[in-house]
């Protein structure tokens, strides 16, 4: 069964460093998402991406964040200068259609900022 | 604005008990989808069910059942004869109207502990 894959599963970084989290969505999906879950809290929407551009972003997704689909298969989330409060589990998701909510989540990338 | 409320932060039951997890939502959309996800200790999000706003039939899948009531904006989840493996955090989520970006709004989650 096709699945969304994420790398790395866990990354530890120093405050101020740049981090790139990678995702390979399901191949025929058109909509891509990043969500964040701070430890013990709810899952929060960060950004949605369609047709090579951001279709919606949350207040959390400030100028320190960016997304890219560099090669037609990968979907990346970059945090330019990490802060302690960026420590969280980051989930990538993809969907064949918008609006149906049929999201397929990856297993998450845990980011720890020291 | 869209909102999902899971008022129960933690629930603890003994194995074989039935347990119901509550979910109340707010939306102005007439078409929307509701979901339940399970997050076991390993951390991944496991999809359990999706229900669209036009289908109010209750659904049963094995020991799991869902009660969708539009009149009270609720989408409750019942586990019958709970097992230790059901211990996890359970999230209810809402997706807006067809044609939107498809993002999900999650509730705060309910931590279910099933004791042997």
Tab-separated table of C-alpha atoms in Angstrom:
chain	number	residue	atom	x	y	z
A	1	UNK	CA	0.000	0.000	0.000
A	2	UNK	CA	1.420	3.405	-0.945
A	3	UNK	CA	2.525	5.530	1.959
A	4	UNK	CA	3.957	8.900	2.820
A	5	UNK	CA	7.551	8.664	3.966
A	6	UNK	CA	9.443	11.193	6.038
A	7	UNK	CA	13.105	11.700	6.816
A	8	UNK	CA	14.750	12.042	9.213
A	9	UNK	CA	12.713	10.340	11.889
A	10	UNK	CA	14.521	12.364	14.528
A	11	UNK	CA	16.812	15.357	14.234
A	12	UNK	CA	18.618	17.218	16.973
A	13	UNK	CA	19.926	20.672	16.163
A	14	UNK	CA	21.318	23.733	17.837
A	15	UNK	CA	19.247	26.892	18.111
A	16	UNK	CA	19.819	29.140	15.130
A	17	UNK	CA	20.678	26.323	12.744
A	18	UNK	CA	18.769	25.623	9.540
A	19	UNK	CA	16.800	22.408	9.312
A	20	UNK	CA	15.239	20.689	6.318
A	21	UNK	CA	12.633	18.005	6.838
A	22	UNK	CA	11.896	15.811	3.858
A	23	UNK	CA	8.774	14.046	2.742
A	24	UNK	CA	7.929	11.807	-0.179
A	25	UNK	CA	4.162	12.020	-0.717
A	26	UNK	CA	2.115	9.324	-2.405
A	27	UNK	CA	2.957	9.525	-6.086
A	28	UNK	CA	-0.398	10.444	-7.646
A	29	UNK	CA	-1.425	12.888	-4.937
A	30	UNK	CA	-1.742	16.567	-5.743
A	31	UNK	CA	-2.086	18.278	-2.352
A	32	UNK	CA	0.594	18.366	0.265
A	33	UNK	CA	0.610	19.505	3.859
A	34	UNK	CA	2.796	20.028	6.868
A	35	UNK	CA	1.424	19.791	10.384
A	36	UNK	CA	3.146	20.279	13.704
A	37	UNK	CA	2.566	18.722	17.104
A	38	UNK	CA	4.352	20.136	20.111
A	39	UNK	CA	4.815	17.408	22.713
A	40	UNK	CA	1.568	16.658	24.506
A	41	UNK	CA	-0.457	19.115	22.476
A	42	UNK	CA	-2.794	18.961	19.532
A	43	UNK	CA	-1.832	18.611	15.902
A	44	UNK	CA	-1.675	22.030	14.223
A	45	UNK	CA	-1.882	22.896	10.552
A	46	UNK	CA	1.147	24.706	9.144
A	47	UNK	CA	0.781	24.897	5.392
A	48	UNK	CA	-0.874	23.403	2.343
A	49	UNK	CA	0.718	23.248	-1.085
A	50	UNK	CA	-0.814	22.696	-4.493
A	51	UNK	CA	0.346	23.257	-8.045
A	52	UNK	CA	3.776	24.323	-6.871
A	53	UNK	CA	2.585	27.062	-4.600
A	54	UNK	CA	1.307	27.576	-1.099
A	55	UNK	CA	-2.495	27.485	-1.048
A	56	UNK	CA	-2.945	28.242	2.629
A	57	UNK	CA	-0.744	28.819	5.649
A	58	UNK	CA	-1.330	29.313	9.334
A	59	UNK	CA	-0.065	32.046	11.622
A	60	UNK	CA	2.619	29.665	12.809
A	61	UNK	CA	4.095	29.526	9.322
A	62	UNK	CA	6.085	32.750	9.462
A	63	UNK	CA	9.067	33.922	7.422
A	64	UNK	CA	11.313	31.381	9.106
A	65	UNK	CA	9.463	28.575	7.374
A	66	UNK	CA	9.410	27.649	3.719
A	67	UNK	CA	8.254	24.712	1.647
A	68	UNK	CA	9.417	23.417	-1.652
A	69	UNK	CA	8.799	20.608	-4.072
A	70	UNK	CA	12.187	20.603	-5.719
A	71	UNK	CA	12.009	17.589	-7.983
A	72	UNK	CA	8.430	16.412	-8.387
A	73	UNK	CA	8.690	13.752	-5.728
A	74	UNK	CA	10.081	15.317	-2.569
A	75	UNK	CA	8.251	17.895	-0.485
A	76	UNK	CA	10.424	19.729	1.992
A	77	UNK	CA	9.906	21.964	4.995
A	78	UNK	CA	12.771	24.310	5.809
A	79	UNK	CA	13.180	26.183	9.047
A	80	UNK	CA	15.825	28.845	8.490
A	81	UNK	CA	16.918	29.653	12.014
A	82	UNK	CA	15.492	27.249	14.537
A	83	UNK	CA	14.208	28.349	17.908
A	84	UNK	CA	13.673	26.297	21.031
A	85	UNK	CA	9.912	26.482	20.492
A	86	UNK	CA	10.256	24.793	17.095
A	87	UNK	CA	10.875	21.532	18.927
A	88	UNK	CA	7.970	19.344	17.866
A	89	UNK	CA	6.881	16.412	15.760
A	90	UNK	CA	6.365	17.486	12.166
A	91	UNK	CA	3.938	15.485	10.075
A	92	UNK	CA	3.776	15.546	6.317
A	93	UNK	CA	0.533	14.574	4.611
A	94	UNK	CA	-0.712	14.250	1.060
A	95	UNK	CA	-4.132	14.017	-0.516
A	96	UNK	CA	-5.474	13.152	-3.952
A	97	UNK	CA	-8.163	15.811	-3.694
A	98	UNK	CA	-8.696	18.949	-1.665
A	99	UNK	CA	-11.794	19.289	0.425
A	100	UNK	CA	-12.411	15.607	1.030
A	101	UNK	CA	-10.032	15.639	3.926
A	102	UNK	CA	-8.643	12.327	2.827
A	103	UNK	CA	-5.162	12.989	4.127
A	104	UNK	CA	-2.502	10.361	4.354
A	105	UNK	CA	0.029	11.133	7.063
A	106	UNK	CA	3.653	10.176	7.291
A	107	UNK	CA	5.101	8.811	10.506
A	108	UNK	CA	6.485	12.173	11.494
A	109	UNK	CA	9.887	13.770	12.005
A	110	UNK	CA	10.765	14.676	15.544
A	111	UNK	CA	12.783	17.888	15.769
A	112	UNK	CA	14.631	18.719	18.954
A	113	UNK	CA	16.192	22.173	19.184
A	114	UNK	CA	18.795	22.625	21.916
B	1	UNK	CA	-14.479	29.882	12.477
B	2	UNK	CA	-13.962	26.169	12.715
B	3	UNK	CA	-13.288	24.514	16.017
B	4	UNK	CA	-13.146	21.020	17.472
B	5	UNK	CA	-13.534	20.418	21.183
B	6	UNK	CA	-12.640	17.233	22.982
B	7	UNK	CA	-13.581	18.010	26.536
B	8	UNK	CA	-12.161	14.810	27.983
B	9	UNK	CA	-8.436	15.236	28.479
B	10	UNK	CA	-7.784	11.788	29.924
B	11	UNK	CA	-9.891	8.702	30.421
B	12	UNK	CA	-8.842	5.600	32.295
B	13	UNK	CA	-10.772	2.343	32.068
B	14	UNK	CA	-10.219	-1.258	32.911
B	15	UNK	CA	-9.929	-3.756	30.096
B	16	UNK	CA	-13.260	-4.963	28.672
B	17	UNK	CA	-15.084	-1.819	29.703
B	18	UNK	CA	-16.828	0.225	27.047
B	19	UNK	CA	-15.637	3.790	26.630
B	20	UNK	CA	-16.969	6.773	24.695
B	21	UNK	CA	-14.815	9.642	23.535
B	22	UNK	CA	-16.675	12.880	22.960
B	23	UNK	CA	-16.165	15.318	20.116
B	24	UNK	CA	-18.060	18.547	19.509
B	25	UNK	CA	-17.384	20.711	16.504
B	26	UNK	CA	-18.211	24.167	15.185
B	27	UNK	CA	-18.385	25.146	11.558
B	28	UNK	CA	-20.400	27.417	9.310
B	29	UNK	CA	-19.872	25.180	6.327
B	30	UNK	CA	-22.788	23.077	5.156
B	31	UNK	CA	-20.454	20.496	3.668
B	32	UNK	CA	-17.669	19.203	5.838
B	33	UNK	CA	-15.904	16.055	6.940
B	34	UNK	CA	-15.231	14.677	10.374
B	35	UNK	CA	-12.450	12.318	11.329
B	36	UNK	CA	-10.995	10.307	14.140
B	37	UNK	CA	-7.291	9.560	14.352
B	38	UNK	CA	-5.427	7.375	16.815
B	39	UNK	CA	-1.942	8.268	17.974
B	40	UNK	CA	-0.280	5.354	19.768
B	41	UNK	CA	2.804	5.872	21.941
B	42	UNK	CA	4.995	5.381	18.871
B	43	UNK	CA	3.706	8.761	17.632
B	44	UNK	CA	2.243	8.187	14.186
B	45	UNK	CA	-1.276	9.267	13.268
B	46	UNK	CA	-3.493	6.359	12.373
B	47	UNK	CA	-6.640	7.141	10.400
B	48	UNK	CA	-9.758	5.535	11.874
B	49	UNK	CA	-12.768	7.019	10.101
B	50	UNK	CA	-13.995	9.818	7.851
B	51	UNK	CA	-17.627	10.891	7.793
B	52	UNK	CA	-19.180	13.538	5.570
B	53	UNK	CA	-21.799	15.942	6.809
B	54	UNK	CA	-24.560	14.469	4.669
B	55	UNK	CA	-24.275	11.014	6.119
B	56	UNK	CA	-25.635	10.788	9.639
B	57	UNK	CA	-25.781	7.038	9.755
B	58	UNK	CA	-23.885	5.570	12.627
B	59	UNK	CA	-21.026	3.335	11.705
B	60	UNK	CA	-19.629	0.242	13.326
B	61	UNK	CA	-16.284	-1.340	12.584
B	62	UNK	CA	-15.494	-4.240	14.842
B	63	UNK	CA	-15.230	-2.917	18.382
B	64	UNK	CA	-15.369	0.680	17.165
B	65	UNK	CA	-18.526	2.658	16.550
B	66	UNK	CA	-19.238	6.276	15.767
B	67	UNK	CA	-22.301	8.358	16.519
B	68	UNK	CA	-22.694	11.444	14.330
B	69	UNK	CA	-25.420	13.865	15.382
B	70	UNK	CA	-25.689	17.065	13.383
B	71	UNK	CA	-28.331	18.467	15.713
B	72	UNK	CA	-25.815	18.603	18.544
B	73	UNK	CA	-22.694	19.004	16.349
B	74	UNK	CA	-21.201	15.916	17.879
B	75	UNK	CA	-19.237	12.983	16.511
B	76	UNK	CA	-18.615	10.604	19.376
B	77	UNK	CA	-16.473	7.494	19.258
B	78	UNK	CA	-17.165	4.368	21.300
B	79	UNK	CA	-14.810	1.477	21.879
B	80	UNK	CA	-16.601	-1.644	23.037
B	81	UNK	CA	-14.792	-4.159	25.230
B	82	UNK	CA	-11.645	-2.058	25.393
B	83	UNK	CA	-8.234	-3.663	25.237
B	84	UNK	CA	-4.821	-2.565	26.464
B	85	UNK	CA	-3.761	-2.002	22.847
B	86	UNK	CA	-6.421	0.693	22.596
B	87	UNK	CA	-4.337	2.870	24.899
B	88	UNK	CA	-3.449	5.936	22.853
B	89	UNK	CA	-4.306	9.551	22.239
B	90	UNK	CA	-7.384	9.933	20.071
B	91	UNK	CA	-7.954	13.037	17.983
B	92	UNK	CA	-11.165	14.230	16.411
B	93	UNK	CA	-10.726	16.486	13.382
B	94	UNK	CA	-12.793	18.605	11.013
B	95	UNK	CA	-12.244	19.515	7.380
B	96	UNK	CA	-14.051	22.375	5.725
B	97	UNK	CA	-16.034	22.642	2.546
B	98	UNK	CA	-15.228	20.994	-0.735
B	99	UNK	CA	-12.905	23.192	-2.728
B	100	UNK	CA	-10.946	24.490	0.188
B	101	UNK	CA	-7.336	23.555	0.769
B	102	UNK	CA	-8.304	20.426	2.647
B	103	UNK	CA	-6.628	21.272	5.908
B	104	UNK	CA	-7.773	19.520	9.066
B	105	UNK	CA	-8.624	21.233	12.329
B	106	UNK	CA	-7.805	18.932	15.214
B	107	UNK	CA	-9.209	18.797	18.703
B	108	UNK	CA	-6.943	18.718	21.725
B	109	UNK	CA	-7.044	14.958	21.909
B	110	UNK	CA	-8.198	12.512	24.546
B	111	UNK	CA	-5.663	10.242	26.183
B	112	UNK	CA	-7.169	6.827	26.755
B	113	UNK	CA	-5.501	4.473	29.183
B	114	UNK	CA	-6.803	0.935	29.288
B	115	UNK	CA	-5.559	-0.963	32.300
B	116	UNK	CA	-5.346	-4.756	32.364
